[in-house]
Amino acid sequence: MPRFRQILDTMAPYTPGKAVAAPDGRSYKLSSNESPYDPLPSVVEAIAEGARNIHRYPDAGAVKLTEAVAERFGVPEAHVALGAGSVTVAQQLFETVSEPGAEVVYAWRSFEAYPLLADLAGVTSVRVPLAGEDHDLDAMAEVITDRTRMVFVCNPNNPTGTAIRRAALESFLDRVPETVLVVLDEAYREYVRDEDVPDGLTLYRDRPNVVVLRTFSKAYGLAGLRVGYMIAQEPVATAVRKTIIPFAVNSLAQVAAIASLAAEDELLDRVERVVKERTRVRETLIGQGWTVPHSEANFVWLRLGERTLDFAAECAKDGVAVRPFQPEGVRVSIGSPEANDAFLAAAARFRA
């Protein structure tokens, strides 16, 4: 037999959210944090027009998209790096700092791809348990050593939905050596409504080791096309761009992302509707007797312990797919009002 890397025998593959169906055929996928809305007509039109050119390779430098992102956020183009979804940009970051003995620090539980990316890059994961449902920033600062190359801070955190406020985050950044990258993973930034939760772009300009990571998959509704971006000081962005796979961001993803930025007002109106549904779902759950952390993302979190899989199975009876993290809890994406109502009915039945 061929010989493979030993780490492949021990690492767990990434498990995407799955769909389920009730006996009557109803199916509500609340397991993947996707937008519940169809693509905007203007975005579909841009994709259709772009399809006329798919016999050509995409622009390897994604120049027009880079220009659009830079203009939208008021940053130099040299500060922008793109990838096939923010998780791929995260992979590029891991590869950028990877070397024998290197360590990467992150909270746990947090985004489930972090351990996988660390293993594939050959770096050592240093997982710091959450304090309740929140990042324990003091504990994370204490485990940083001369072997630490990077720290991931998922804000808001996936899967708990909790967010770190400005004073706490700035205090933490002050404690991190300038030689250590701090990646602010802001995949859900558009759903944040707490004004005290800082926009990472207000922090990176004066901190050369701070990286802001975002995606077009959630609020912009382009999960199926895979396009994400990173904004950081030029030396960091330049290093990360060296690790990208050629033509990683395909031509349809590029035109769709540009069209989405052009239609941002319309898209963010949809985000506001999701936020209102998030509030309704959380308040209804609390009324049922659940303890639900305040979420700044497009999902809610229920800590269920050993009952996690039983709860997921109960939801599945009504065709509602949730994301179980056995034996901790379930993450439930905010979907359409109909999907949310189906979930709330299952939650009430389980609670009874």
mmCIF file of C-alpha atoms in Angstrom:
data_model
loop_
_atom_site.group_PDB
_atom_site.id
_atom_site.type_symbol
_atom_site.label_atom_id
_atom_site.label_comp_id
_atom_site.label_asym_id
_atom_site.label_seq_id
_atom_site.Cartn_x
_atom_site.Cartn_y
_atom_site.Cartn_z
ATOM 1 C CA MET A 1 0.000 0.000 0.000
ATOM 2 C CA PRO A 2 1.157 3.586 -0.563
ATOM 3 C CA ARG A 3 2.424 5.384 2.534
ATOM 4 C CA PHE A 4 0.484 8.405 3.753
ATOM 5 C CA ARG A 5 0.981 11.031 6.420
ATOM 6 C CA GLN A 6 0.361 9.567 9.866
ATOM 7 C CA ILE A 7 -1.811 12.522 10.884
ATOM 8 C CA LEU A 8 -4.484 11.321 8.448
ATOM 9 C CA ASP A 9 -5.099 8.302 10.679
ATOM 10 C CA THR A 10 -6.103 10.467 13.627
ATOM 11 C CA MET A 11 -7.709 13.610 12.239
ATOM 12 C CA ALA A 12 -11.470 13.916 11.935
ATOM 13 C CA PRO A 13 -12.740 15.173 8.560
ATOM 14 C CA TYR A 14 -14.924 18.261 8.370
ATOM 15 C CA THR A 15 -18.606 17.357 8.623
ATOM 16 C CA PRO A 16 -20.952 19.742 6.779
ATOM 17 C CA GLY A 17 -24.499 20.418 7.881
ATOM 18 C CA LYS A 18 -27.004 17.911 6.571
ATOM 19 C CA ALA A 19 -30.642 18.060 5.505
ATOM 20 C CA VAL A 20 -33.400 15.841 6.859
ATOM 21 C CA ALA A 21 -37.005 15.273 5.829
ATOM 22 C CA ALA A 22 -40.149 14.595 7.815
ATOM 23 C CA PRO A 23 -42.490 11.744 6.780
ATOM 24 C CA ASP A 24 -44.728 14.295 5.060
ATOM 25 C CA GLY A 25 -41.792 15.590 3.018
ATOM 26 C CA ARG A 26 -41.167 18.830 4.907
ATOM 27 C CA SER A 27 -37.490 19.754 5.081
ATOM 28 C CA TYR A 28 -35.909 22.760 6.792
ATOM 29 C CA LYS A 29 -32.130 22.908 6.710
ATOM 30 C CA LEU A 30 -31.040 24.925 9.747
ATOM 31 C CA SER A 31 -27.678 23.217 10.056
ATOM 32 C CA SER A 32 -25.345 25.232 7.814
ATOM 33 C CA ASN A 33 -25.819 28.958 8.618
ATOM 34 C CA GLU A 34 -26.877 29.636 5.038
ATOM 35 C CA SER A 35 -28.924 32.616 3.914
ATOM 36 C CA PRO A 36 -32.618 31.644 3.744
ATOM 37 C CA TYR A 37 -33.111 33.872 0.696
ATOM 38 C CA ASP A 38 -32.670 33.158 -3.009
ATOM 39 C CA PRO A 39 -29.911 35.076 -4.827
ATOM 40 C CA LEU A 40 -30.774 38.603 -5.863
ATOM 41 C CA PRO A 41 -31.925 38.944 -9.496
ATOM 42 C CA SER A 42 -29.044 41.316 -10.246
ATOM 43 C CA VAL A 43 -26.549 38.752 -8.936
ATOM 44 C CA VAL A 44 -28.140 35.947 -10.936
ATOM 45 C CA GLU A 45 -27.973 38.154 -14.023
ATOM 46 C CA ALA A 46 -24.263 38.801 -13.441
ATOM 47 C CA ILE A 47 -23.621 35.077 -13.044
ATOM 48 C CA ALA A 48 -25.564 34.281 -16.225
ATOM 49 C CA GLU A 49 -23.563 36.850 -18.166
ATOM 50 C CA GLY A 50 -20.319 35.557 -16.658
ATOM 51 C CA ALA A 51 -21.197 32.025 -17.721
ATOM 52 C CA ARG A 52 -20.529 33.075 -21.318
ATOM 53 C CA ASN A 53 -16.830 33.143 -20.460
ATOM 54 C CA ILE A 54 -16.350 29.965 -18.459
ATOM 55 C CA HIS A 55 -14.276 28.471 -21.254
ATOM 56 C CA ARG A 56 -11.604 30.949 -20.150
ATOM 57 C CA TYR A 57 -9.523 30.797 -16.990
ATOM 58 C CA PRO A 58 -10.582 33.271 -14.298
ATOM 59 C CA ASP A 59 -8.465 36.304 -13.502
ATOM 60 C CA ALA A 60 -5.857 34.716 -11.239
ATOM 61 C CA GLY A 61 -5.369 37.968 -9.368
ATOM 62 C CA ALA A 62 -9.099 38.712 -9.094
ATOM 63 C CA VAL A 63 -8.166 42.310 -9.793
ATOM 64 C CA LYS A 64 -11.679 43.737 -10.198
ATOM 65 C CA LEU A 65 -12.958 41.991 -7.078
ATOM 66 C CA THR A 66 -9.930 43.125 -5.107
ATOM 67 C CA GLU A 67 -10.603 46.687 -6.248
ATOM 68 C CA ALA A 68 -14.274 46.385 -5.259
ATOM 69 C CA VAL A 69 -13.487 45.051 -1.774
ATOM 70 C CA ALA A 70 -10.830 47.706 -1.213
ATOM 71 C CA GLU A 71 -13.192 50.481 -2.316
ATOM 72 C CA ARG A 72 -16.074 49.170 -0.212
ATOM 73 C CA PHE A 73 -14.049 49.089 3.006
ATOM 74 C CA GLY A 74 -11.762 52.009 2.347
ATOM 75 C CA VAL A 75 -8.511 50.054 2.443
ATOM 76 C CA PRO A 76 -5.552 49.828 0.048
ATOM 77 C CA GLU A 77 -5.808 47.087 -2.550
ATOM 78 C CA ALA A 78 -2.471 45.754 -1.302
ATOM 79 C CA HIS A 79 -4.184 44.942 2.015
ATOM 80 C CA VAL A 80 -6.689 42.533 0.413
ATOM 81 C CA ALA A 81 -6.188 38.803 -0.156
ATOM 82 C CA LEU A 82 -8.873 36.531 -1.603
ATOM 83 C CA GLY A 83 -9.619 32.829 -1.439
ATOM 84 C CA ALA A 84 -12.270 30.205 -2.143
ATOM 85 C CA GLY A 85 -14.305 31.019 0.955
ATOM 86 C CA SER A 86 -12.951 32.368 4.231
ATOM 87 C CA VAL A 87 -12.071 28.836 5.335
ATOM 88 C CA THR A 88 -9.650 28.579 2.418
ATOM 89 C CA VAL A 89 -8.128 31.937 3.327
ATOM 90 C CA ALA A 90 -7.768 30.523 6.853
ATOM 91 C CA GLN A 91 -5.980 27.528 5.348
ATOM 92 C CA GLN A 92 -3.648 29.921 3.529
ATOM 93 C CA LEU A 93 -2.914 31.620 6.854
ATOM 94 C CA PHE A 94 -2.061 28.280 8.455
ATOM 95 C CA GLU A 95 0.274 27.486 5.582
ATOM 96 C CA THR A 96 1.859 30.925 5.871
ATOM 97 C CA VAL A 97 2.930 30.362 9.507
ATOM 98 C CA SER A 98 3.496 26.608 9.369
ATOM 99 C CA GLU A 99 6.896 25.270 10.367
ATOM 100 C CA PRO A 100 8.094 22.434 12.654
ATOM 101 C CA GLY A 101 7.159 23.146 16.270
ATOM 102 C CA ALA A 102 4.825 26.032 15.488
ATOM 103 C CA GLU A 103 1.670 26.408 17.580
ATOM 104 C CA VAL A 104 -1.690 28.017 16.829
ATOM 105 C CA VAL A 105 -4.016 29.055 19.649
ATOM 106 C CA TYR A 106 -7.814 29.137 19.440
ATOM 107 C CA ALA A 107 -10.825 28.804 21.714
ATOM 108 C CA TRP A 108 -12.712 25.541 21.945
ATOM 109 C CA ARG A 109 -15.379 25.026 21.087
ATOM 110 C CA SER A 110 -15.091 27.331 18.104
ATOM 111 C CA PHE A 111 -15.171 26.897 14.319
ATOM 112 C CA GLU A 112 -14.727 23.178 13.733
ATOM 113 C CA ALA A 113 -12.392 23.659 10.777
ATOM 114 C CA TYR A 114 -9.582 25.073 12.925
ATOM 115 C CA PRO A 115 -8.296 21.685 14.192
ATOM 116 C CA LEU A 116 -8.488 20.196 10.689
ATOM 117 C CA LEU A 117 -6.555 23.080 9.132
ATOM 118 C CA ALA A 118 -3.938 22.947 11.874
ATOM 119 C CA ASP A 119 -3.409 19.209 11.401
ATOM 120 C CA LEU A 120 -3.108 19.539 7.632
ATOM 121 C CA ALA A 121 -0.608 22.381 7.985
ATOM 122 C CA GLY A 122 1.469 20.386 10.450
ATOM 123 C CA VAL A 123 1.164 22.892 13.289
ATOM 124 C CA THR A 124 0.219 22.115 16.887
ATOM 125 C CA SER A 125 -3.243 23.159 18.085
ATOM 126 C CA VAL A 126 -3.472 24.796 21.490
ATOM 127 C CA ARG A 127 -7.151 24.713 22.406
ATOM 128 C CA VAL A 128 -8.347 26.961 25.221
ATOM 129 C CA PRO A 129 -11.722 26.002 26.738
ATOM 130 C CA LEU A 130 -14.492 28.561 26.566
ATOM 131 C CA ALA A 131 -15.504 30.367 29.736
ATOM 132 C CA GLY A 132 -19.130 29.339 29.629
ATOM 133 C CA GLU A 133 -20.058 30.261 26.053
ATOM 134 C CA ASP A 134 -17.424 32.999 25.649
ATOM 135 C CA HIS A 135 -13.745 33.212 24.697
ATOM 136 C CA ASP A 136 -11.496 33.097 27.753
ATOM 137 C CA LEU A 137 -9.101 35.764 26.511
ATOM 138 C CA ASP A 138 -7.008 35.805 29.681
ATOM 139 C CA ALA A 139 -6.383 32.067 29.394
ATOM 140 C CA MET A 140 -5.620 32.418 25.688
ATOM 141 C CA ALA A 141 -3.050 35.130 26.380
ATOM 142 C CA GLU A 142 -1.394 32.995 29.043
ATOM 143 C CA VAL A 143 -0.726 30.039 26.706
ATOM 144 C CA ILE A 144 1.110 32.144 24.128
ATOM 145 C CA THR A 145 4.799 31.204 24.023
ATOM 146 C CA ASP A 146 7.740 31.717 21.691
ATOM 147 C CA ARG A 147 6.353 28.780 19.672
ATOM 148 C CA THR A 148 3.041 30.541 19.007
ATOM 149 C CA ARG A 149 2.695 31.780 15.447
ATOM 150 C CA MET A 150 -0.996 32.615 15.256
ATOM 151 C CA VAL A 151 -4.137 33.079 17.360
ATOM 152 C CA PHE A 152 -7.664 32.719 15.983
ATOM 153 C CA VAL A 153 -10.449 34.762 17.588
ATOM 154 C CA CYS A 154 -13.841 33.899 16.114
ATOM 155 C CA ASN A 155 -15.988 36.959 16.694
ATOM 156 C CA PRO A 156 -18.926 36.287 16.843
ATOM 157 C CA ASN A 157 -18.011 32.778 17.875
ATOM 158 C CA ASN A 158 -19.241 29.788 15.911
ATOM 159 C CA PRO A 159 -21.185 27.855 17.264
ATOM 160 C CA THR A 160 -22.137 29.802 20.425
ATOM 161 C CA GLY A 161 -22.914 33.129 18.722
ATOM 162 C CA THR A 162 -21.365 35.173 21.522
ATOM 163 C CA ALA A 163 -19.214 38.204 20.694
ATOM 164 C CA ILE A 164 -16.254 39.930 22.329
ATOM 165 C CA ARG A 165 -16.584 43.604 23.156
ATOM 166 C CA ARG A 166 -14.053 46.295 22.346
ATOM 167 C CA ALA A 167 -12.364 46.810 25.724
ATOM 168 C CA ALA A 168 -11.790 43.091 26.251
ATOM 169 C CA LEU A 169 -10.527 42.546 22.714
ATOM 170 C CA GLU A 170 -8.193 45.535 22.741
ATOM 171 C CA SER A 171 -6.793 44.493 26.119
ATOM 172 C CA PHE A 172 -6.111 41.040 24.711
ATOM 173 C CA LEU A 173 -4.446 42.424 21.587
ATOM 174 C CA ASP A 174 -2.197 44.533 23.786
ATOM 175 C CA ARG A 175 -0.943 41.334 25.464
ATOM 176 C CA VAL A 176 -0.153 39.462 22.242
ATOM 177 C CA PRO A 177 3.435 39.837 20.970
ATOM 178 C CA GLU A 178 3.692 41.692 17.669
ATOM 179 C CA THR A 179 5.358 38.631 16.133
ATOM 180 C CA VAL A 180 2.159 36.598 16.573
ATOM 181 C CA LEU A 181 -0.658 36.944 14.046
ATOM 182 C CA VAL A 182 -4.116 37.509 15.523
ATOM 183 C CA VAL A 183 -6.843 36.481 13.092
ATOM 184 C CA LEU A 184 -10.232 38.053 13.787
ATOM 185 C CA ASP A 185 -12.555 35.592 12.072
ATOM 186 C CA GLU A 186 -15.570 37.784 11.343
ATOM 187 C CA ALA A 187 -17.641 35.516 9.095
ATOM 188 C CA TYR A 188 -20.822 36.787 10.778
ATOM 189 C CA ARG A 189 -19.912 40.454 11.146
ATOM 190 C CA GLU A 190 -22.937 41.707 9.170
ATOM 191 C CA TYR A 191 -25.307 40.259 11.801
ATOM 192 C CA VAL A 192 -23.722 42.088 14.753
ATOM 193 C CA ARG A 193 -25.983 44.657 16.385
ATOM 194 C CA ASP A 194 -24.156 45.276 19.672
ATOM 195 C CA GLU A 195 -22.392 48.601 19.027
ATOM 196 C CA ASP A 196 -19.694 47.695 21.556
ATOM 197 C CA VAL A 197 -18.536 44.739 19.455
ATOM 198 C CA PRO A 198 -15.719 46.228 17.370
ATOM 199 C CA ASP A 199 -15.398 46.015 13.622
ATOM 200 C CA GLY A 200 -11.989 44.409 13.111
ATOM 201 C CA LEU A 201 -11.228 46.892 10.362
ATOM 202 C CA THR A 202 -11.044 49.620 13.008
ATOM 203 C CA LEU A 203 -8.307 47.657 14.791
ATOM 204 C CA TYR A 204 -5.993 46.320 12.107
ATOM 205 C CA ARG A 205 -4.762 49.682 10.793
ATOM 206 C CA ASP A 206 -2.676 50.395 13.897
ATOM 207 C CA ARG A 207 -1.778 46.769 14.637
ATOM 208 C CA PRO A 208 0.420 45.144 11.965
ATOM 209 C CA ASN A 209 -0.203 41.647 13.367
ATOM 210 C CA VAL A 210 -4.021 41.814 13.184
ATOM 211 C CA VAL A 211 -5.847 40.078 10.327
ATOM 212 C CA VAL A 212 -9.562 40.428 9.519
ATOM 213 C CA LEU A 213 -11.194 37.424 7.852
ATOM 214 C CA ARG A 214 -14.619 37.599 6.178
ATOM 215 C CA THR A 215 -16.815 35.772 3.694
ATOM 216 C CA PHE A 216 -19.437 36.258 1.014
ATOM 217 C CA SER A 217 -21.084 32.954 2.010
ATOM 218 C CA LYS A 218 -23.394 34.122 4.813
ATOM 219 C CA ALA A 219 -24.917 37.591 4.613
ATOM 220 C CA TYR A 220 -24.163 37.911 0.883
ATOM 221 C CA GLY A 221 -25.739 34.541 0.101
ATOM 222 C CA LEU A 222 -22.932 33.115 -2.048
ATOM 223 C CA ALA A 223 -22.210 29.933 -0.085
ATOM 224 C CA GLY A 224 -22.381 27.827 -3.244
ATOM 225 C CA LEU A 225 -19.746 29.858 -5.073
ATOM 226 C CA ARG A 226 -17.041 29.979 -2.367
ATOM 227 C CA VAL A 227 -15.411 33.374 -2.086
ATOM 228 C CA GLY A 228 -13.879 34.953 1.000
ATOM 229 C CA TYR A 229 -11.362 37.643 1.739
ATOM 230 C CA MET A 230 -8.790 38.827 4.227
ATOM 231 C CA ILE A 231 -7.762 42.377 5.061
ATOM 232 C CA ALA A 232 -4.407 42.929 6.743
ATOM 233 C CA GLN A 233 -1.319 45.072 6.574
ATOM 234 C CA GLU A 234 0.577 44.724 3.285
ATOM 235 C CA PRO A 235 3.384 42.380 4.499
ATOM 236 C CA VAL A 236 0.796 39.923 5.846
ATOM 237 C CA ALA A 237 -1.458 40.107 2.781
ATOM 238 C CA THR A 238 1.531 39.649 0.475
ATOM 239 C CA ALA A 239 2.673 36.545 2.354
ATOM 240 C CA VAL A 240 -0.806 35.012 2.328
ATOM 241 C CA ARG A 241 -1.298 35.633 -1.393
ATOM 242 C CA LYS A 242 1.784 33.510 -2.052
ATOM 243 C CA THR A 243 -0.043 30.453 -0.685
ATOM 244 C CA ILE A 244 -3.172 30.664 -2.841
ATOM 245 C CA ILE A 245 -3.828 27.897 -5.323
ATOM 246 C CA PRO A 246 -3.809 29.377 -8.855
ATOM 247 C CA PHE A 247 -7.296 30.335 -10.083
ATOM 248 C CA ALA A 248 -8.795 29.421 -6.683
ATOM 249 C CA VAL A 249 -11.556 32.029 -6.913
ATOM 250 C CA ASN A 250 -13.498 31.049 -10.001
ATOM 251 C CA SER A 251 -14.820 33.543 -12.526
ATOM 252 C CA LEU A 252 -18.488 33.195 -11.523
ATOM 253 C CA ALA A 253 -17.615 33.724 -7.872
ATOM 254 C CA GLN A 254 -15.742 36.891 -8.787
ATOM 255 C CA VAL A 255 -18.567 38.451 -10.789
ATOM 256 C CA ALA A 256 -21.179 37.400 -8.214
ATOM 257 C CA ALA A 257 -19.210 38.956 -5.357
ATOM 258 C CA ILE A 258 -18.771 42.208 -7.283
ATOM 259 C CA ALA A 259 -22.506 42.274 -8.071
ATOM 260 C CA SER A 260 -23.312 41.568 -4.413
ATOM 261 C CA LEU A 261 -21.229 44.502 -3.248
ATOM 262 C CA ALA A 262 -23.073 46.689 -5.752
ATOM 263 C CA ALA A 263 -26.415 45.483 -4.342
ATOM 264 C CA GLU A 264 -25.330 45.642 -0.703
ATOM 265 C CA ASP A 265 -28.209 47.815 0.506
ATOM 266 C CA GLU A 266 -30.714 45.258 -0.731
ATOM 267 C CA LEU A 267 -28.731 42.394 0.754
ATOM 268 C CA LEU A 268 -28.359 44.075 4.137
ATOM 269 C CA ASP A 269 -32.115 44.596 4.261
ATOM 270 C CA ARG A 270 -32.364 40.816 4.158
ATOM 271 C CA VAL A 271 -29.797 40.591 6.938
ATOM 272 C CA GLU A 272 -31.965 42.864 9.070
ATOM 273 C CA ARG A 273 -34.884 40.502 8.601
ATOM 274 C CA VAL A 274 -32.703 37.609 9.760
ATOM 275 C CA VAL A 275 -31.682 39.617 12.836
ATOM 276 C CA LYS A 276 -35.331 40.257 13.700
ATOM 277 C CA GLU A 277 -36.083 36.562 13.341
ATOM 278 C CA ARG A 278 -33.049 35.789 15.529
ATOM 279 C CA THR A 279 -34.547 37.942 18.270
ATOM 280 C CA ARG A 280 -37.942 36.297 17.926
ATOM 281 C CA VAL A 281 -36.508 32.783 18.017
ATOM 282 C CA ARG A 282 -34.338 33.488 21.055
ATOM 283 C CA GLU A 283 -37.130 35.185 23.001
ATOM 284 C CA THR A 284 -39.524 32.333 22.216
ATOM 285 C CA LEU A 285 -36.981 29.756 23.366
ATOM 286 C CA ILE A 286 -36.416 31.666 26.606
ATOM 287 C CA GLY A 287 -40.174 31.759 27.078
ATOM 288 C CA GLN A 288 -40.188 27.973 26.726
ATOM 289 C CA GLY A 289 -37.676 27.737 29.560
ATOM 290 C CA TRP A 290 -34.431 27.377 27.606
ATOM 291 C CA THR A 291 -31.207 29.156 28.466
ATOM 292 C CA VAL A 292 -30.004 30.793 25.258
ATOM 293 C CA PRO A 293 -26.828 32.914 25.017
ATOM 294 C CA HIS A 294 -27.195 36.279 23.337
ATOM 295 C CA SER A 295 -26.240 35.722 19.701
ATOM 296 C CA GLU A 296 -24.671 38.252 17.348
ATOM 297 C CA ALA A 297 -24.627 35.766 14.442
ATOM 298 C CA ASN A 298 -27.281 34.165 12.230
ATOM 299 C CA PHE A 299 -27.847 31.234 14.582
ATOM 300 C CA VAL A 300 -28.624 30.391 18.198
ATOM 301 C CA TRP A 301 -26.947 27.916 20.532
ATOM 302 C CA LEU A 302 -28.509 25.489 22.983
ATOM 303 C CA ARG A 303 -26.233 23.705 25.449
ATOM 304 C CA LEU A 304 -27.758 20.251 25.863
ATOM 305 C CA GLY A 305 -24.905 18.034 27.017
ATOM 306 C CA GLU A 306 -25.703 14.353 26.650
ATOM 307 C CA ARG A 307 -29.179 15.190 25.298
ATOM 308 C CA THR A 308 -27.700 16.775 22.179
ATOM 309 C CA LEU A 309 -28.350 13.926 19.747
ATOM 310 C CA ASP A 310 -31.803 13.250 21.229
ATOM 311 C CA PHE A 311 -32.757 16.870 20.582
ATOM 312 C CA ALA A 312 -31.472 16.709 17.005
ATOM 313 C CA ALA A 313 -33.509 13.550 16.443
ATOM 314 C CA GLU A 314 -36.639 15.220 17.810
ATOM 315 C CA CYS A 315 -36.189 18.151 15.440
ATOM 316 C CA ALA A 316 -35.657 15.742 12.541
ATOM 317 C CA LYS A 317 -39.151 14.319 13.105
ATOM 318 C CA ASP A 318 -40.480 17.657 11.844
ATOM 319 C CA GLY A 319 -37.979 17.832 8.994
ATOM 320 C CA VAL A 320 -35.780 20.328 10.850
ATOM 321 C CA ALA A 321 -32.044 19.754 10.518
ATOM 322 C CA VAL A 322 -29.939 21.320 13.276
ATOM 323 C CA ARG A 323 -26.202 21.042 13.844
ATOM 324 C CA PRO A 324 -25.365 18.787 16.814
ATOM 325 C CA PHE A 325 -21.996 18.994 18.562
ATOM 326 C CA GLN A 326 -22.085 15.937 20.770
ATOM 327 C CA PRO A 327 -21.886 16.052 23.783
ATOM 328 C CA GLU A 328 -22.134 19.834 24.083
ATOM 329 C CA GLY A 329 -25.131 21.263 22.291
ATOM 330 C CA VAL A 330 -26.789 22.235 19.046
ATOM 331 C CA ARG A 331 -26.405 25.205 16.758
ATOM 332 C CA VAL A 332 -29.574 26.252 14.955
ATOM 333 C CA SER A 333 -29.407 28.575 11.951
ATOM 334 C CA ILE A 334 -32.026 31.273 11.544
ATOM 335 C CA GLY A 335 -34.099 30.410 8.503
ATOM 336 C CA SER A 336 -37.397 31.540 7.068
ATOM 337 C CA PRO A 337 -40.234 32.258 9.527
ATOM 338 C CA GLU A 338 -41.839 28.946 8.525
ATOM 339 C CA ALA A 339 -38.629 27.014 9.193
ATOM 340 C CA ASN A 340 -38.104 28.819 12.487
ATOM 341 C CA ASP A 341 -41.655 28.043 13.583
ATOM 342 C CA ALA A 342 -41.110 24.355 12.832
ATOM 343 C CA PHE A 343 -37.954 24.385 14.943
ATOM 344 C CA LEU A 344 -39.647 26.205 17.820
ATOM 345 C CA ALA A 345 -42.478 23.670 17.833
ATOM 346 C CA ALA A 346 -39.962 20.824 18.103
ATOM 347 C CA ALA A 347 -38.069 22.651 20.858
ATOM 348 C CA ALA A 348 -41.269 23.190 22.843
ATOM 349 C CA ARG A 349 -42.204 19.514 22.500
ATOM 350 C CA PHE A 350 -38.745 18.413 23.675
ATOM 351 C CA ARG A 351 -38.861 20.802 26.607
ATOM 352 C CA ALA A 352 -42.273 19.625 27.760
#
